[in-house]
Phi, psi and omega in degrees: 000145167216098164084040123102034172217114208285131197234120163274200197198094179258145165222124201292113169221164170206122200011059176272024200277355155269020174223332190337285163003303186263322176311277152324318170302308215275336180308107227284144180305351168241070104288128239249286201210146161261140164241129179251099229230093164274159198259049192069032194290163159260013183221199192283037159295349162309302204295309190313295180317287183316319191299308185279337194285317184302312175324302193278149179300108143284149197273172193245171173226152141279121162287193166300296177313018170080346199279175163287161170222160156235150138237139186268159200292317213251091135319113188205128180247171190206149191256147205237002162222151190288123177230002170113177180267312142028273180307313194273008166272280172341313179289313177321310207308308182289326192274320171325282196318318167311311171292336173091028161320143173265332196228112205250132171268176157221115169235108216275137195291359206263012189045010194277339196268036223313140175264007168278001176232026166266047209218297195308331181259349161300281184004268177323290218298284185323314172297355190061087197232302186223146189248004190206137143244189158196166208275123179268119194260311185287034184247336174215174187283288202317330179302319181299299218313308177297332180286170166276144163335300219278340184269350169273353179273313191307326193317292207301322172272349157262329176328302201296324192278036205230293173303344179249352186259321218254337168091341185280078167308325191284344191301128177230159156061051178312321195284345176298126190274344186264117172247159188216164199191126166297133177299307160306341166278320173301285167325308200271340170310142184275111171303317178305327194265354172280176184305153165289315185243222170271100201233000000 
């Protein structure tokens, strides 16, 4: 739990099996539940996902009747066709909302997402500020710093042609995947009309 609000984690993969790992690890200890949604990979990210999933302690409850329960931290499903990352949020999105998450992250499996900064896009959200953030890389030189020229030029040049089709002026770094969403903001989505693949 974090600030008394139940937190999922979807994390979207498609052939990571060298970072997954590291990924699923990194995941800060008041997160609630991981949902780990492989897309079809074609290399050992199943396996890497299954590894971690034995690994990791369910955490324990009490019941009313005084006996235990487990549930587990790590939840990890598989897509039986490449259907986009897109497709593999939507499915985390339902099983968070199913599980009675309040608050849903998306931490893309490519280790590119630091989990030491997911408390900065919960905050609003918990503080009721906000029902949906999402993570800005342009926003100070060090975060840039880490991109390459060409991939901070592409950033930069879709942020402006992001901002003239949407209209949105304030918007930066449209293309950052990492995000959190309130379960009541989540809940009025139709989650089916969104994109399959990257949208």
């Amino acid at each position: 739990m974090y600030e008394e609000h139940r937190i999922g984690v979807v994390v979207p993969v498609y052939n990571e099996s060298e970072f997954i790992a590291d990924v699923l690890g990194g995941v800060p200890a008041f997160v609630d539940r991981i949902y780990a949604v492989d897309d079809c990979s074609t290399d050992d990210t199943w396996g890497e996902i299954q590894r971690q999933q034995r690994a990791v302690e369910a955490p324990t409850a009490t019941t009313t009747d005084g006996g235990a329960e487990t549930a587990p931290r790590l939840v990890a499903t598989r897509h039986a066709d490449n259907r986009g990352r897109g497709a593999a949020v939507k499915t985390g999105y339902g099983m968070a909302l199913d599980d009675g998450m309040e608050v849903v992250a998306v931490m893309d499996g490519d280790g590119q997402m630091d989990p030491a900064h997911l408390d900065r896009l919960l905050d609003p959200i918990v503080d009721g500020v906000a029902d949906y953030t999402k993570g800005n890389r342009l926003s100070t030189a060090a975060h840039r710093a880490q991109m390459s020229r060409w991939r901070v030029f592409g950033n930069v040049l879709l942020t402006g042609l992001t901002r003239v089709a949407s209209g949105y002026w304030g918007m930066t770094d449209p293309q950052n995947g990492y995000t959190a969403i309130s379960a009541d903001a989540l809940s009025t989505l139709d989650v089916d009309a969104l994109y399959d693949r990257y949208g």
